[in-house]
Structures are given as structure tokens and as C-alpha cells.
Amino acid sequence: MKGHALLFICLLSIGSVIGQVSYTIPEEMSKGSLVGNIAQDLGLETKRLSSGKARIYTRDSDEYIELNRERGVLLVKQRIDREALCRQTTPCALHFQIILENPMEFYSVTVQITDINDNAPTFEEREIEFKIIESAITGATFVLERAVDLDVGLNDVQRYELKPTDHFTLKLHNNAEGNKNVEMVLEKPLDREKQEQISLVLTAVDGGEPQMSGTMLIVITVLDHNDNAPVFTQPTYKATVTENSPKGTVVATVTASDADQGSNGKITYSITNTLDDVRKMFKINKENGDVTLIGNIDFEEWRNFQINVRASDDGGLTHSCKLIVDVQDVNDNRPEVNIMSKSTVISEDAKLNTVVTMINIEDLDSGENGNVKCFISENVPFILKTSTNNFYSLVTDSVLDREISSHYNITVTCSDEGVPSLSSSVTLTLQISDVNDNAPVFERSSYEAYIVENNTPGLSIFTVRARDADWNQNARVSYILEDSSVNGVPVSSYVSVSADSGVIHAVRSFDYEQIKNFHIHVKAQDGGSPPLSSNVTVKILIQDQNDNPPQVLYPVQTGGSLVAEMVPRSADVSYLVTKVVAVDVDSGQNAWLSYKLQKATDRALFEVGLQNGEIRTIRQVTDKDAVKQRLTVIVEDNGQPSRSATVIVNVAVADSFPEVLSEFTDFTHDKEYNDNLTFYLVLALAVVSFLFITCLVVIISVKIYRWRQSRIMFHSNLPVIPYYPPRYSDTLGTGTLQHVYNYEVCRTTDSRKSDCKFGTAGSQNVLIMDPSATGTMQRIQSEKSILDEPDSPLEV
């Protein structure tokens, strides 16, 4: 059975939504019964309950209500017994919260449990006994035990019946606490001689539907005359006891007096409470009326006790009073910190005031002992905000940065205001999830890498490294070679970059003499979405190797030609004869050259400067020194290993040029060299002459043949007269062939015409012998056709 639902919704400053819904259901509903349509009453769609992972949070260990997300309804989860849940407390209600996530919201729900008449009134004792003196006056009252009904309201005890009513009647009246006192009143005098014992039945009836009742037997023994009943000094006593007081503590003392003497004046004290917990907590001394604590008293369970005390004399007369015991609170309960809902991971780009965790605080103490204040550890980007009483929300207070702190251990401490103060704490571990907000950063703003020339392709040159402050995929760096060119050639044909490791490899073998350095640009890109990147410039410098020997620029070595330096016989010491000039295309110490005199005709006459290559005399030249001097100079670089070149320097020690010629006649050419040269020149001349004559004969024969044919056709008797004017041409050298002969021919193609045409020879050969050369015969050929079309006419 569903009661009316009352919905209150209010918005909090922290952005969470708190609503309150109330339902009313009877107790003892079967499992699965409908409590209410929570989605409809809160104005939520059912899919929001599923997407928000809606759940019920309750501080109690037992859950009586469950949430069906698919239907959006609340159902009875287990049997609800109002009497076990709330005892006599009214109204009886279940309080819990419904928590939703993404975004975080919570709603308070109250389910009131109404009573049904499922308990009959009961008496603690099935039978009680009274001893009443026969002289008891009419109107004397006797206190009876009240019946207890666990139900409340109309289902509680409504009336009492006493049967038979020959001597006694019932009197009911309400006390200050709203309870009914049941008294038995003597209406007719007793006579022990007529009836020594009387049995009565007391019946308690509740007001439920159907009505239920309980009974108790009252046995009355009639005694002899007792004039006075006991009387308490005051109708109500008050006392206080501190919770957690030790057992045996005397709480209070009640006192009654009886004017009779003897056994009729002896008073006995007793506690008449029935089904409550008074008899488990207190006992009374029958003789002196001391009320003593016999149980563990807890303020959080009992705030006060009402003890009904009865004084009886041996004559059967009684009197009653009340002892009100107030329990004083002691700060013996620490605040309880309950995590209602929490997020273990939050993104570093979360907005300010994002709810991370919702906390409920409960302190069972009261007053200042139950006033709780909560705070969190310092230096964290979070704060606690109070939403309602005993509810706190942990929200972001500043910008989060995973790279500064990847997680937080947040300690929430709650302390009460008791003396001494008690506190509790709980530590929340919160992971900060990464956002790709950091680009890779290289260790340096630029790099220089070195590689020795003549390297093997594929050789590792250098490694660039970039680090990304992000995490996981966002920090996975890939290296990319940016497109550029070096001397018009794509840089990818020079080097490559490993995408994973950043290792730069040489694609080709480098030559320092061709390229000394070049720049490349490497991009580091992370794996985030979208990806972030940064660039760095790497300057690659080629290091020189000693792979080039020195090159002698002077004196020029021309094979068999004569190159000689003249030194007059009057030359002094340190006379500069000449200077050997050499270069090395390498660099650094590989190009540092040193000059040494390896061989010489007269080592005592010349020396070579180690650094400058200057050849100087080391003594005075004399007439005895030979005219012909041959020096061999070796030029070495400073590489490891070193490379060298050798140059021969011919020196003539003479005062005049004719003297030099006469001495150097046989020194100019090597005999074997000249013989070979003459042989090849003669052979070449013979071959060229043969070919020339052969071509000339063929051409003349063809022309004569054509001339004769044309003569026959045109009946002409004019002869063809060839003209061979010689033309002289000097050779450029001093070889054996001194002239080149060119032949020109004059011809006519028609005897009826007197025109002539001159043409050059079909080929022109020039043999040049250069004594300064290395002995190789140079052949210059130029060919030009001297014939026009065979049938074309000659022009005059």
C-alpha cells in the first residue's frame, strides 16, 4: 500500500542536488511490495538512474528497501517489523539516501512505517498475589501492573476489565507521562471468616481490528486487621546517573513509613515495572529502598528511566511512587565518518567545485559532545563544504595538474566539541587522470652531432631524446624527420631517424671534402589526441679523415719535359733556390704538411724547410759542384696514418744558359723514351699517309669515271685538270714531322662549262711532338667533306 509522497527539491551552492521524498507504508509488507515510484516523484527519467548508477546509501547495516533502476521504483527488500525497528517510538521511519553519479547527486528518502495490530496486550506475570487485611476500609486502592502492548496508537491497550466485581472495581487514570495507572479499589468490606481467598481476572484489551487481549490472575488472601498502609515521603523521586557508571552504583534511595507496629509496620520495597528494561538495569534493596545500578547504562540508548516502586507491609497494604532517573551524557563516542559516494579517479582538467566525495558524519553523543567539525589536510587543491547537517562534500578548489601531483592522499578529520575532544579520520586516495596538455620537450634547445667521413651507411650518428611530462599514451614520443633539403637534395637521402628511439642513422657515406656540415630538423610528437609536438635543430658536422695525399702544385711535374732551377755559382749560403708548394684537401692536422729531402745528388749542398718547403743552399757553391743536381723532396701530412707525395726538382748550377744546354742535352730525354716516341710517330705518319693516298686515289677514280660518262653524254672533249697547290703549316713541336700538307682539287662536272670548284682535302692530320709532354703522341683530326652531291654542277 503506497502512501502519499511529498517531494522537496533544493539546489545547493556546491552544485549537487538534494531532494527529499516521503512515503508511508504499513509494517509486515511482503518482500517485493511496491513502496513508490521514485523516478516519477523526483522528476527523473529511468535511464538517468541506470546511467548514474543509482544506489541506496544507509548508515544502518540492514537495508529494508531496495531500488529497481530499470523500473525506477522502490520495493520492500525484507520484512519490516515496526516493533523491532522502533519499539514504542512514534513516528517510526526509515531514512536513507539515493546517490547518483556523473554528475554526483543525492536525494533523501523517508519511509514512515505505520503500525498494524499484530501484538496482543501481555502482562509480565501471569499471576500476582495480594494480602489484604479484613479490616481494610472501603475505597482502599491497590496498584496493579499495567499490560504492555508493543503496538502503538489505537493498537495499544485501550481498556481493562476486572471480573468478578463482588468486592473490587477498577480505577484508571492517566499520569503525567500519558500512561494509564491501573488501581484496584475495595468496594465492599472483606470478611476472612466467610471467604479467606478471592480470585480475580484482569483483562487488557487493545483498540485494533480485530481486537486482541491479555489476562492476568489476581489472588487475594484476606488477613486479619492492619490499620495503616505504608506511605512514601514523596510521590516522585528524581535522580541522575552518568552513563558508563560502574555496576553497583547507588542511584537513589526511596523511603516509606508505616504507623503500624510489629509485622504490620515492616515495609518491603519492590520494583513493579513490567516489560521494559528497568529490571535489567536496576534493582532495589527490599529493606532500605536503595536503588542500585546492575547493568551497563548508555546514554545513546536510554536517555532516562521511570522506575515504579511499591512499598508493602506484611499486612498486605501497599503504596507506590515513581523514581525518574536521568542519564547524563559522557563524550564516549567518536564521530563516525561514512563515505556515501566517492570517485577514485578525477581528470586533471576537472572544473572548479567538482564534487569528488560525499561524506556523512554521525556522533551518537548529544549537545557539545555531538557537535562535530571536519577539516582536511592542508596543501591540497580541495576543500570541504557543508551541504546540510552532518553532510559534507569534498570539492575541487583549484586547478589540478597531474604532472605536479599524480595522486592525493586526503585525510578528513572530524572532531567533536566534548571535553576531552574525540576525533576520527579517514584517508581518501584520489588518482589524477592524465590529459594531453604537455608537448614533448627536448633535453637541449639544439644539438651538434659528429660523424667521421667515409662512414658505413646505416651507422648511428646521434640520439635525440624528448621527454613528455604526461603519462601513458600521452607521453609516448615518436620522432619524425622534418622535410628539408641539403644542397638541393632531400635530407632523407642523408640521414634517417628511428621513430621509437630517436637514433639518427647515416643513410649514405659522407665525404668531408664535399660537405662539411648540414642541419636537420627533428620533430617529437606524443601519442595524445590531438597530438602535441616540438622541434629541435641538429647540426651534423662531418669530421675529416686523412684520406687525401698532399698534391704538389709547384714545381709542375710534366713527365719527360725539362724543369730546372738555376743556381749561380756565386750563390751564398741560404740562397733560395725554389719553393715546393703543396696542398692537402683534408683539414686540421690532416692538412699540416712537412717537407723533407729524401734524395739529392749532393746532400751537403741543399736543404728543404720543414714547414715552408723552401729549398736553400746550406753552403757556398763551388766550381767543383756538378752542374746537374737532382733533388727528391717528399711532402707528408700529419694524419694518422700519414700520406705523402714525392716531387723531383732539377737544379742547374751554372752562370749561363748555354752551359746549361750543353750539360742537359742528354738529360732532356730518356733514350728509351725517345726511341719509342720516334717509332710511334713514324708508324702514325705512315698509316695516315697511306689512308690519305688511298682516299685520294678513290676519289679521283670516281671523278674520272663520272667525267667520262658525262663526256660521252654531252660529247665534250674537255679534260679534267686537277690542281694541287701545296700549303705549308708549321707544327707546334719539334718532332720528326715538320710540315702538314693540304691538297686542294679543281674539278668540273660538265665539259660544256668552264667553272671550277676548289675543295679541301677529305681529311687533315696534324702530328705534334711536344718535348715537354710525357711522350704521348697527340693526334688531331678534322674531317670535312670536299665533295658535293655527285650530280651537282660545278660553279665557275
CSV table of C-alpha atoms in Angstrom, one decimal, residues 389-602:
chain,number,residue,atom,x,y,z
A,389,ASN,CA,23.6,19.0,8.9
A,390,ASN,CA,26.2,16.2,9.1
A,391,PHE,CA,26.7,16.1,5.3
A,392,TYR,CA,29.9,17.3,3.7
A,393,SER,CA,31.1,17.4,0.1
A,394,LEU,CA,34.7,17.3,-0.9
A,395,VAL,CA,35.1,19.6,-4.0
A,396,THR,CA,38.0,20.9,-6.1
A,397,ASP,CA,39.2,24.2,-5.1
A,398,SER,CA,42.0,25.0,-7.6
A,399,VAL,CA,43.3,23.7,-10.9
A,400,LEU,CA,44.7,20.2,-10.9
A,401,ASP,CA,47.9,19.2,-12.6
A,402,ARG,CA,48.8,15.6,-12.8
A,403,GLU,CA,52.4,16.4,-13.7
A,404,ILE,CA,52.8,18.2,-10.4
A,405,SER,CA,51.0,15.5,-8.4
A,406,SER,CA,49.6,12.3,-9.9
A,407,HIS,CA,47.6,11.4,-6.8
A,408,TYR,CA,46.5,12.8,-3.4
A,409,ASN,CA,46.0,11.1,-0.1
A,410,ILE,CA,43.4,13.4,1.5
A,411,THR,CA,42.8,12.9,5.2
A,412,VAL,CA,39.5,14.0,6.5
A,413,THR,CA,39.5,14.5,10.3
A,414,CYS,CA,36.3,15.1,12.3
A,415,SER,CA,36.4,16.2,15.9
A,416,ASP,CA,33.6,16.8,18.4
A,417,GLU,CA,33.5,19.6,21.0
A,418,GLY,CA,33.5,17.4,24.0
A,419,VAL,CA,36.0,17.5,26.8
A,420,PRO,CA,38.2,15.8,26.1
A,421,SER,CA,37.5,16.0,22.4
A,422,LEU,CA,37.3,12.8,20.4
A,423,SER,CA,38.0,12.6,16.7
A,424,SER,CA,38.0,10.2,13.8
A,425,SER,CA,39.7,10.4,10.4
A,426,VAL,CA,39.6,8.7,7.1
A,427,THR,CA,42.1,8.9,4.2
A,428,LEU,CA,40.8,9.2,0.7
A,429,THR,CA,43.2,8.2,-2.1
A,430,LEU,CA,42.4,10.1,-5.3
A,431,GLN,CA,44.2,9.4,-8.6
A,432,ILE,CA,44.5,12.3,-11.1
A,433,SER,CA,43.9,11.0,-14.7
A,434,ASP,CA,46.1,12.5,-17.4
A,435,VAL,CA,45.1,14.9,-20.1
A,436,ASN,CA,47.4,15.6,-23.0
A,437,ASP,CA,48.4,19.1,-22.0
A,438,ASN,CA,52.2,18.9,-22.3
A,439,ALA,CA,54.2,18.7,-25.5
A,440,PRO,CA,57.4,16.7,-25.7
A,441,VAL,CA,60.4,18.7,-24.6
A,442,PHE,CA,63.9,18.0,-25.9
A,443,GLU,CA,66.8,17.9,-23.4
A,444,ARG,CA,68.5,20.7,-25.2
A,445,SER,CA,67.4,23.6,-27.5
A,446,SER,CA,69.7,22.4,-30.2
A,447,TYR,CA,72.2,19.6,-30.8
A,448,GLU,CA,75.6,19.1,-32.5
A,449,ALA,CA,76.5,15.6,-33.8
A,450,TYR,CA,79.7,14.5,-35.3
A,451,ILE,CA,80.5,11.7,-37.8
A,452,VAL,CA,83.8,10.8,-39.4
A,453,GLU,CA,83.7,10.8,-43.2
A,454,ASN,CA,83.8,7.6,-45.2
A,455,ASN,CA,81.4,6.1,-42.7
A,456,THR,CA,79.4,2.9,-43.3
A,457,PRO,CA,75.8,3.6,-44.4
A,458,GLY,CA,73.4,2.8,-41.5
A,459,LEU,CA,75.9,4.0,-38.9
A,460,SER,CA,74.3,5.5,-35.8
A,461,ILE,CA,75.3,9.2,-35.5
A,462,PHE,CA,73.5,10.6,-32.6
A,463,THR,CA,70.4,10.1,-30.4
A,464,VAL,CA,67.9,12.9,-29.6
A,465,ARG,CA,65.7,12.5,-26.6
A,466,ALA,CA,62.5,14.3,-25.7
A,467,ARG,CA,60.5,13.8,-22.6
A,468,ASP,CA,56.8,14.3,-22.1
A,469,ALA,CA,55.5,15.1,-18.7
A,470,ASP,CA,52.2,13.4,-19.4
A,471,TRP,CA,51.5,9.8,-18.8
A,472,ASN,CA,51.0,6.6,-20.7
A,473,GLN,CA,49.8,7.1,-24.3
A,474,ASN,CA,50.1,10.9,-23.9
A,475,ALA,CA,53.8,10.5,-23.0
A,476,ARG,CA,54.7,8.1,-25.8
A,477,VAL,CA,57.0,10.0,-28.0
A,478,SER,CA,57.7,9.4,-31.7
A,479,TYR,CA,60.5,11.1,-33.6
A,480,ILE,CA,59.9,12.3,-37.2
A,481,LEU,CA,62.5,13.8,-39.6
A,482,GLU,CA,61.1,17.0,-41.0
A,483,ASP,CA,61.3,17.6,-44.7
A,484,SER,CA,64.1,19.8,-45.8
A,485,SER,CA,66.9,19.8,-48.4
A,486,VAL,CA,70.7,20.0,-48.3
A,487,ASN,CA,72.3,21.5,-51.4
A,488,GLY,CA,69.0,20.8,-53.3
A,489,VAL,CA,68.9,17.1,-52.1
A,490,PRO,CA,66.2,15.8,-49.7
A,491,VAL,CA,67.6,15.5,-46.2
A,492,SER,CA,66.1,12.0,-46.1
A,493,SER,CA,68.8,10.8,-48.5
A,494,TYR,CA,71.5,11.8,-45.9
A,495,VAL,CA,70.1,10.6,-42.6
A,496,SER,CA,67.1,8.9,-41.1
A,497,VAL,CA,65.6,9.0,-37.6
A,498,SER,CA,64.3,6.0,-35.7
A,499,ALA,CA,60.7,6.8,-34.7
A,500,ASP,CA,60.8,5.0,-31.4
A,501,SER,CA,64.4,5.6,-30.1
A,502,GLY,CA,65.3,8.9,-31.7
A,503,VAL,CA,68.5,7.5,-33.1
A,504,ILE,CA,69.8,9.3,-36.1
A,505,HIS,CA,71.4,7.0,-38.7
A,506,ALA,CA,73.5,7.9,-41.7
A,507,VAL,CA,71.9,6.8,-45.0
A,508,ARG,CA,75.0,7.4,-47.1
A,509,SER,CA,78.7,7.6,-46.7
A,510,PHE,CA,79.9,11.2,-46.2
A,511,ASP,CA,82.8,13.0,-47.8
A,512,TYR,CA,84.2,15.9,-45.8
A,513,GLU,CA,85.7,17.4,-49.0
A,514,GLN,CA,82.2,17.6,-50.5
A,515,ILE,CA,80.1,18.6,-47.5
A,516,LYS,CA,81.3,19.7,-44.1
A,517,ASN,CA,78.1,20.1,-42.2
A,518,PHE,CA,74.4,20.4,-42.6
A,519,HIS,CA,71.3,21.0,-40.4
A,520,ILE,CA,68.3,18.7,-39.9
A,521,HIS,CA,65.0,19.3,-38.0
A,522,VAL,CA,63.6,16.5,-35.9
A,523,LYS,CA,60.0,16.6,-34.5
A,524,ALA,CA,59.0,14.9,-31.4
A,525,GLN,CA,55.3,14.0,-31.3
A,526,ASP,CA,53.3,12.4,-28.5
A,527,GLY,CA,50.5,9.9,-28.8
A,528,GLY,CA,47.8,12.0,-27.4
A,529,SER,CA,44.6,13.1,-29.1
A,530,PRO,CA,45.1,15.6,-30.5
A,531,PRO,CA,48.9,15.0,-30.5
A,532,LEU,CA,51.3,17.7,-29.3
A,533,SER,CA,54.8,18.2,-30.8
A,534,SER,CA,58.0,20.2,-30.6
A,535,ASN,CA,61.0,20.6,-32.9
A,536,VAL,CA,64.7,20.7,-32.5
A,537,THR,CA,67.6,21.5,-34.8
A,538,VAL,CA,70.5,19.1,-35.1
A,539,LYS,CA,73.7,20.3,-36.7
A,540,ILE,CA,75.6,17.4,-38.1
A,541,LEU,CA,79.3,18.0,-38.6
A,542,ILE,CA,81.4,15.8,-40.8
A,543,GLN,CA,84.8,15.1,-39.3
A,544,ASP,CA,87.8,14.8,-41.6
A,545,GLN,CA,89.8,11.6,-42.3
A,546,ASN,CA,93.2,11.6,-43.7
A,547,ASP,CA,92.0,10.1,-47.0
A,548,ASN,CA,93.8,12.5,-49.4
A,549,PRO,CA,97.5,12.7,-50.0
A,550,PRO,CA,99.2,16.0,-50.5
A,551,GLN,CA,99.1,17.5,-54.0
A,552,VAL,CA,102.2,19.3,-55.4
A,553,LEU,CA,101.3,22.5,-57.1
A,554,TYR,CA,104.9,23.6,-57.8
A,555,PRO,CA,107.1,22.6,-59.4
A,556,VAL,CA,104.8,21.1,-62.0
A,557,GLN,CA,105.7,17.5,-63.0
A,558,THR,CA,105.3,17.2,-66.8
A,559,GLY,CA,106.7,13.7,-67.4
A,560,GLY,CA,109.7,14.0,-69.8
A,561,SER,CA,109.9,17.7,-70.0
A,562,LEU,CA,112.8,19.6,-68.6
A,563,VAL,CA,112.1,21.7,-65.5
A,564,ALA,CA,115.2,23.1,-63.9
A,565,GLU,CA,116.0,25.8,-61.4
A,566,MET,CA,119.2,27.7,-62.0
A,567,VAL,CA,121.6,28.5,-59.1
A,568,PRO,CA,124.6,30.7,-59.9
A,569,ARG,CA,127.9,29.5,-58.7
A,570,SER,CA,128.3,32.8,-56.8
A,571,ALA,CA,125.2,31.9,-54.6
A,572,ASP,CA,125.8,32.4,-50.9
A,573,VAL,CA,124.6,30.3,-48.1
A,574,SER,CA,120.8,30.1,-47.7
A,575,TYR,CA,120.3,31.1,-51.2
A,576,LEU,CA,116.7,30.4,-52.1
A,577,VAL,CA,116.7,28.0,-55.0
A,578,THR,CA,113.0,27.4,-55.3
A,579,LYS,CA,109.9,26.6,-53.1
A,580,VAL,CA,108.0,23.4,-53.2
A,581,VAL,CA,104.3,24.3,-53.0
A,582,ALA,CA,101.8,21.6,-52.0
A,583,VAL,CA,98.3,21.5,-50.6
A,584,ASP,CA,96.1,18.9,-48.9
A,585,VAL,CA,92.4,19.0,-49.3
A,586,ASP,CA,91.9,17.5,-45.9
A,587,SER,CA,91.6,19.7,-42.9
A,588,GLY,CA,93.1,20.2,-39.5
A,589,GLN,CA,96.2,18.2,-38.7
A,590,ASN,CA,95.5,16.0,-41.7
A,591,ALA,CA,96.4,19.1,-43.8
A,592,TRP,CA,99.5,20.1,-41.8
A,593,LEU,CA,102.4,19.5,-44.3
A,594,SER,CA,106.0,18.9,-43.7
A,595,TYR,CA,108.8,18.8,-46.3
A,596,LYS,CA,111.8,16.5,-46.3
A,597,LEU,CA,114.7,16.0,-48.6
A,598,GLN,CA,114.6,12.3,-49.5
A,599,LYS,CA,117.4,12.0,-52.0
A,600,ALA,CA,119.8,14.5,-53.5
A,601,THR,CA,122.9,14.5,-55.8
A,602,ASP,CA,124.7,16.4,-53.1
